[in-house]
Coordinates of C-alpha atoms in Angstrom, one line a residue:
X649 CA -38.7 14.4 -17.6
X650 CA -35.8 16.7 -19.5
X651 CA -37.1 19.5 -17.5
X652 CA -36.7 17.7 -14.1
X653 CA -33.1 17.1 -15.2
X654 CA -31.9 20.4 -16.1
X655 CA -29.1 21.4 -14.0
X656 CA -29.4 18.6 -11.7
X657 CA -28.1 14.8 -11.5
X658 CA -31.2 12.9 -10.0
X659 CA -31.8 9.2 -9.2
X660 CA -35.1 7.6 -10.5
X661 CA -36.8 7.5 -7.2
X662 CA -36.2 11.3 -7.0
X663 CA -37.7 11.9 -10.4
X664 CA -40.6 9.8 -9.7
X665 CA -41.2 12.0 -7.1
X666 CA -41.1 15.3 -8.9
X667 CA -43.2 14.0 -11.8
X668 CA -45.7 12.6 -9.8
X669 CA -45.8 9.0 -11.3
X670 CA -44.6 5.7 -10.5
X671 CA -40.8 4.8 -10.8
X672 CA -41.9 1.9 -13.6
X673 CA -43.4 4.8 -15.6
X674 CA -40.2 7.0 -15.1
X675 CA -38.1 3.9 -16.1
X676 CA -40.2 3.4 -19.4
X677 CA -39.4 7.1 -20.2
X678 CA -35.6 6.9 -19.4
X679 CA -34.7 3.8 -21.1
X680 CA -35.6 5.8 -24.9
X681 CA -34.2 8.9 -23.6
X682 CA -30.6 7.0 -22.6
X683 CA -31.2 5.1 -25.8
X684 CA -31.2 8.1 -28.0
X685 CA -28.1 9.9 -26.5
X686 CA -30.5 12.7 -24.6
X687 CA -29.9 11.5 -20.9
X688 CA -26.8 9.7 -19.6
X689 CA -26.9 7.2 -16.8
X690 CA -24.0 7.3 -14.1
X691 CA -23.7 4.2 -12.1
X692 CA -22.6 4.9 -8.4
X693 CA -21.7 1.2 -7.3
X694 CA -24.0 0.2 -4.8
X695 CA -26.0 3.1 -4.7
X696 CA -28.8 3.7 -7.3
X697 CA -27.7 5.0 -10.6
X698 CA -28.2 9.0 -11.3
X699 CA -29.2 10.5 -14.6
X700 CA -28.4 13.7 -15.9
X701 CA -28.7 15.6 -19.4
X702 CA -26.2 15.4 -22.2
X703 CA -25.4 18.2 -24.3
X704 CA -27.8 16.4 -27.1
X705 CA -30.5 16.5 -24.3
X706 CA -29.9 20.5 -23.5
X707 CA -30.1 21.5 -27.1
X708 CA -33.2 19.2 -27.5
X709 CA -34.9 21.1 -24.3
X710 CA -33.9 24.4 -25.4
X711 CA -35.0 23.8 -29.2
X712 CA -38.6 22.4 -27.5
X713 CA -38.9 25.6 -25.1
X714 CA -38.2 28.0 -28.2
X715 CA -40.8 26.1 -30.1
X716 CA -43.3 26.3 -27.2
X717 CA -42.7 29.9 -26.6
X718 CA -43.1 30.7 -30.4
X719 CA -46.3 28.2 -30.5
X720 CA -47.8 30.4 -27.6
X721 CA -47.0 33.8 -29.5
X722 CA -48.9 32.5 -32.6
X723 CA -51.9 31.1 -30.4
X724 CA -52.1 34.8 -28.8
X725 CA -51.8 36.5 -32.0
X726 CA -54.3 34.4 -33.3
X727 CA -56.8 34.9 -30.2
X728 CA -60.4 35.8 -31.4
X729 CA -61.0 39.8 -30.8
X730 CA -64.3 41.1 -29.2
X731 CA -66.1 41.5 -32.2
X732 CA -66.7 37.6 -34.0
X733 CA -65.4 37.7 -37.6
X734 CA -67.8 36.3 -40.0
X735 CA -67.0 32.7 -40.9
X736 CA -65.5 32.0 -44.0
X737 CA -66.7 29.3 -46.0
X738 CA -63.6 26.8 -47.2
X739 CA -62.4 27.3 -51.0
X740 CA -63.1 24.0 -52.8
X741 CA -61.4 25.0 -55.8
X742 CA -58.1 27.0 -56.3
X743 CA -57.5 28.7 -59.4
X744 CA -53.9 29.3 -60.8
X745 CA -52.8 30.3 -64.2
X746 CA -51.6 27.7 -67.2
X747 CA -48.4 26.5 -66.1
X748 CA -48.1 28.5 -62.7
X749 CA -46.9 26.3 -59.7
X750 CA -49.5 26.9 -56.6
X751 CA -47.6 28.2 -53.7
X752 CA -46.0 25.9 -51.2
X753 CA -46.7 26.0 -47.4
X754 CA -44.1 26.8 -45.0
X755 CA -42.9 24.0 -42.9
X756 CA -41.9 23.8 -39.6
X757 CA -38.5 22.6 -39.2
X758 CA -38.3 22.2 -35.6
X759 CA -41.6 20.1 -35.4
X760 CA -40.4 17.9 -38.5
X761 CA -37.3 17.2 -36.6
X762 CA -39.2 16.3 -33.8
X763 CA -41.5 14.2 -35.6
X764 CA -38.5 12.2 -37.2
X765 CA -36.9 11.5 -34.0
X766 CA -40.3 10.1 -32.5
X767 CA -40.3 8.0 -35.4
X768 CA -36.8 6.5 -35.4
X769 CA -37.5 2.9 -33.8
X770 CA -41.2 2.7 -34.1
X771 CA -44.2 3.5 -36.3
X772 CA -46.8 5.8 -34.4
X773 CA -50.1 6.9 -35.0
X774 CA -51.0 10.7 -35.5
X775 CA -52.5 11.0 -32.0
X776 CA -49.5 9.3 -30.5
X777 CA -47.2 11.9 -32.2
X778 CA -49.3 14.8 -30.8
X779 CA -49.4 13.6 -27.4
X780 CA -45.7 13.1 -27.4
X781 CA -44.4 16.7 -29.2
X782 CA -47.7 18.6 -27.5
X783 CA -48.2 20.2 -30.8
X784 CA -51.7 21.0 -32.3
X785 CA -53.2 18.4 -34.4
X786 CA -53.2 20.3 -37.8
X787 CA -49.7 21.2 -37.3
X788 CA -48.5 17.7 -36.9
X789 CA -51.0 16.9 -39.8
X790 CA -49.1 19.4 -41.9
X791 CA -45.6 18.6 -41.0
X792 CA -46.4 14.9 -41.5
X793 CA -47.8 15.6 -45.0
X794 CA -44.4 17.5 -45.9
X795 CA -42.1 14.8 -44.8
X796 CA -44.1 12.3 -47.0
X797 CA -44.1 14.3 -49.8
X798 CA -40.2 14.7 -49.5
X799 CA -39.9 10.9 -49.1
X800 CA -38.9 10.8 -45.4
X801 CA -41.9 9.4 -43.8
X802 CA -44.0 7.0 -45.2
X803 CA -47.8 6.2 -44.0
X804 CA -49.4 2.9 -43.5
X805 CA -53.1 2.1 -43.3
X806 CA -54.5 0.1 -40.7
X807 CA -57.8 -2.1 -40.9
X808 CA -60.2 -0.5 -38.3
X809 CA -57.3 1.6 -36.5
X810 CA -56.0 4.7 -37.3
X811 CA -53.1 5.0 -39.9
X812 CA -49.2 4.5 -38.4
X813 CA -46.7 6.5 -39.9
X814 CA -42.6 5.6 -39.9
X815 CA -39.3 6.4 -41.3
X816 CA -37.9 5.9 -44.8
X817 CA -34.7 5.0 -45.9
X818 CA -34.5 8.7 -46.9
X819 CA -35.8 9.8 -43.2
X820 CA -33.2 7.6 -41.4
X821 CA -30.4 9.2 -43.5
X822 CA -31.7 12.6 -42.9
X823 CA -31.8 12.0 -39.1
X824 CA -28.4 10.5 -39.3
X825 CA -27.0 13.6 -41.0
X826 CA -28.2 15.9 -38.8
X827 CA -26.8 14.2 -35.6
X828 CA -23.4 13.6 -37.5
X829 CA -23.2 17.3 -38.1
X830 CA -24.5 18.1 -34.5
X831 CA -21.1 15.9 -33.3
X832 CA -18.8 16.7 -36.1
X833 CA -19.5 19.2 -38.2
X834 CA -16.7 19.0 -40.2
X835 CA -16.7 15.4 -40.9
X836 CA -20.4 15.4 -42.1
X837 CA -19.5 18.1 -44.5
X838 CA -16.7 16.2 -46.2
X839 CA -19.2 13.3 -46.7
X840 CA -21.7 15.3 -48.3
X841 CA -19.0 17.0 -50.6
X842 CA -17.5 13.7 -51.6
X843 CA -20.7 11.8 -52.4
X844 CA -21.8 15.2 -54.7
X845 CA -18.3 15.2 -56.6
X846 CA -18.4 11.6 -57.2
X847 CA -22.1 11.8 -58.5
X848 CA -20.9 14.9 -60.7
X849 CA -17.6 13.3 -61.8
X850 CA -19.4 10.2 -62.9
X851 CA -22.5 11.7 -64.5
X852 CA -20.1 13.9 -66.7
X853 CA -17.9 11.0 -67.9
X854 CA -20.5 8.6 -68.8
X855 CA -21.5 10.9 -72.1
X856 CA -18.2 11.8 -73.2
X857 CA -17.2 7.9 -73.3
X858 CA -20.3 7.0 -75.3
X859 CA -19.8 9.7 -78.0
X860 CA -16.2 9.0 -78.1
X861 CA -17.0 5.3 -79.0
X862 CA -19.8 5.8 -81.3
X863 CA -20.4 9.0 -83.1
X864 CA -16.7 10.3 -83.3
X865 CA -15.6 10.8 -86.7
X866 CA -12.3 9.3 -87.8
X867 CA -8.9 11.4 -88.3
X868 CA -6.2 10.7 -91.2
X869 CA -4.2 9.4 -88.1
X870 CA -6.5 7.0 -86.9
X871 CA -7.3 5.9 -90.3
X872 CA -3.5 5.3 -90.9
X873 CA -3.4 3.4 -87.4
X874 CA -6.1 1.1 -88.6
X875 CA -4.5 0.3 -91.8
X876 CA -1.0 -0.3 -90.0
X877 CA -3.2 -2.5 -87.7
X878 CA -4.7 -4.6 -91.0
X879 CA -1.3 -4.8 -92.2
X880 CA 0.0 -6.4 -88.8
X881 CA -3.0 -8.9 -88.8
X882 CA -2.1 -9.9 -92.5
X883 CA 1.7 -10.6 -91.5
X884 CA 0.2 -12.5 -88.4
X885 CA -1.4 -14.7 -91.0
X886 CA -5.1 -14.2 -89.8
X887 CA -6.4 -13.1 -93.1
X888 CA -5.2 -13.6 -96.6
X889 CA -4.2 -10.8 -99.4
X890 CA -8.2 -10.9 -100.5
X891 CA -9.3 -10.2 -97.2
X892 CA -7.1 -7.8 -96.6
X893 CA -8.1 -5.6 -99.7
X894 CA -11.7 -6.3 -98.5
X895 CA -11.3 -4.8 -95.4
X896 CA -8.8 -2.0 -96.6
X897 CA -11.9 -1.0 -98.9
X898 CA -14.2 -0.7 -95.9
X899 CA -11.8 1.1 -94.0
X900 CA -11.3 3.9 -96.6
X901 CA -15.3 4.0 -96.9
X902 CA -15.6 4.3 -92.8
X903 CA -16.6 8.0 -91.4
X904 CA -17.1 7.1 -87.5
X905 CA -15.3 4.8 -85.0
X906 CA -18.9 3.0 -85.1
X907 CA -18.0 1.6 -88.9
X908 CA -14.8 0.1 -87.8
X909 CA -16.7 -3.0 -86.0
X910 CA -17.2 -4.5 -89.8
X911 CA -13.4 -3.5 -90.7
X912 CA -12.3 -5.3 -87.5
X913 CA -14.7 -8.4 -87.6
X914 CA -13.1 -11.0 -85.9
X915 CA -9.9 -9.2 -85.2
X916 CA -8.6 -6.9 -82.4
X917 CA -9.4 -3.4 -82.9
X918 CA -6.7 -1.0 -82.1
X919 CA -6.9 1.5 -79.3
X920 CA -7.5 5.2 -80.8
X921 CA -7.9 7.5 -77.9
X922 CA -3.9 7.5 -77.5
X923 CA -3.5 8.2 -81.3
X924 CA -6.1 10.9 -81.1
X925 CA -4.5 13.2 -78.2
X926 CA -5.1 16.8 -79.0
X927 CA -3.3 19.8 -78.3
X928 CA -2.8 21.4 -74.8
X929 CA -5.5 23.6 -74.0
X930 CA -5.3 27.6 -74.9
X931 CA -4.1 29.9 -72.0
X932 CA -7.5 31.8 -72.3
X933 CA -9.1 28.9 -70.5
X934 CA -7.0 29.4 -67.2
X935 CA -8.2 32.8 -67.0
X936 CA -11.8 32.3 -67.4
X937 CA -11.7 29.3 -64.9
X938 CA -9.8 31.9 -62.5
X939 CA -12.6 34.5 -62.5
X940 CA -15.5 31.8 -62.4
X941 CA -13.7 30.3 -59.2
X942 CA -13.7 33.6 -57.5
X943 CA -17.4 34.0 -57.9
X944 CA -17.7 30.3 -56.5
X945 CA -15.7 31.2 -53.7
X946 CA -18.0 33.7 -52.8
X947 CA -20.8 31.3 -52.6
X948 CA -19.0 28.9 -50.7
X949 CA -18.3 31.5 -47.9
X950 CA -22.0 32.1 -47.8
X951 CA -22.6 28.4 -47.5
X952 CA -20.1 28.3 -44.6
X953 CA -21.7 31.3 -42.9
X954 CA -24.9 29.5 -42.9
X955 CA -23.5 26.4 -41.4
X956 CA -21.9 27.9 -38.3
X957 CA -24.3 30.5 -37.6
X958 CA -27.8 28.7 -37.9
X959 CA -29.3 26.0 -35.8
X960 CA -32.1 25.4 -38.4
X961 CA -32.1 22.0 -40.3
X962 CA -33.1 23.9 -43.6
X963 CA -30.4 26.5 -43.2
X964 CA -27.6 24.0 -42.8
X965 CA -28.6 21.9 -45.4
X966 CA -28.8 25.0 -47.8
X967 CA -25.6 25.9 -46.6
X968 CA -24.2 22.4 -47.3
X969 CA -25.5 22.4 -50.9
X970 CA -23.8 26.0 -51.5
X971 CA -20.0 24.7 -50.1
X972 CA -20.8 21.6 -52.1
X973 CA -21.8 23.1 -55.4
X974 CA -18.8 25.4 -54.9
X975 CA -16.4 22.6 -54.9
X976 CA -18.0 20.6 -57.5
X977 CA -18.0 23.9 -59.5
X978 CA -14.4 24.3 -59.1
X979 CA -13.3 21.0 -60.2
X980 CA -15.3 21.0 -63.4
X981 CA -14.3 24.1 -64.3
X982 CA -10.8 23.6 -64.0
X983 CA -10.9 20.0 -65.6
X984 CA -12.3 21.8 -68.5
X985 CA -9.4 24.4 -68.7
X986 CA -7.1 21.6 -68.6
X987 CA -8.7 19.5 -71.3
X988 CA -6.9 18.9 -74.5
X989 CA -8.2 20.6 -77.9
X990 CA -8.7 17.7 -80.5

């Protein structure tokens, strides 16, 4: 149907005539294409509406043709020679060294993307996916196995019927990311980098706060601040002189901040983070951060080149990872360079 609309704007009756099917069958095919943004419907007032390809539909048709040409080339190269080769027995056991990871099979990004688009609105069987994508059954099965392994697709067994396949939340997110990047590359890149930076910052701050609040040893200034706080609580009348001496002995025996719980039991504990602010970071850290930033900029430029010069989904995703990693790395390095030294 997309091929009939290439370079032309046709009505439904003309499409049915060219395809050799009924108008009802054409309508059943056009409705999903219009909903997915591959075909645009143009109302003509009292006249029948016309249909034409969108830019997304043109790209989809181009990708399908490239995939068909590549498939024909592979089948031509795999054509049997005049002398048939002896059949090889299938390998039932694969031997690998201890600790060695078995080699992964190369995927087919174009076929995987086509399967994800077909499964967007409804779960389908493998036979139906083979019919819709016009791909070999074993290629479709290999692509489905890879998508299931990557948690983009889920298999639904059926009683006395072929199993069906449907998208998971990860598959819906992948399809949404690819479409957003096709429409607005910079906006999709900003969302990916923002999510990566937020996750990196949150993951870095949690352990630091935990260590600071439990295992950090008390300094002389912090011990003096705690002694002053106990004296203030005695002045407020919350503890008597005997309780003050008891808690002071516990403070002198305390070694870490975790031991202050017994000292200030039932009393407000003073904030020690401000009192223990360290010295400014040394100047050599800025120089080291600058050198590492220059290296990370190189990887960021490589990522931008992959994003702008390739249509393959894997190349685009790898480019986003490179650019996002460069941004997050620069943020972490310069945060380390400005951190105070205790």
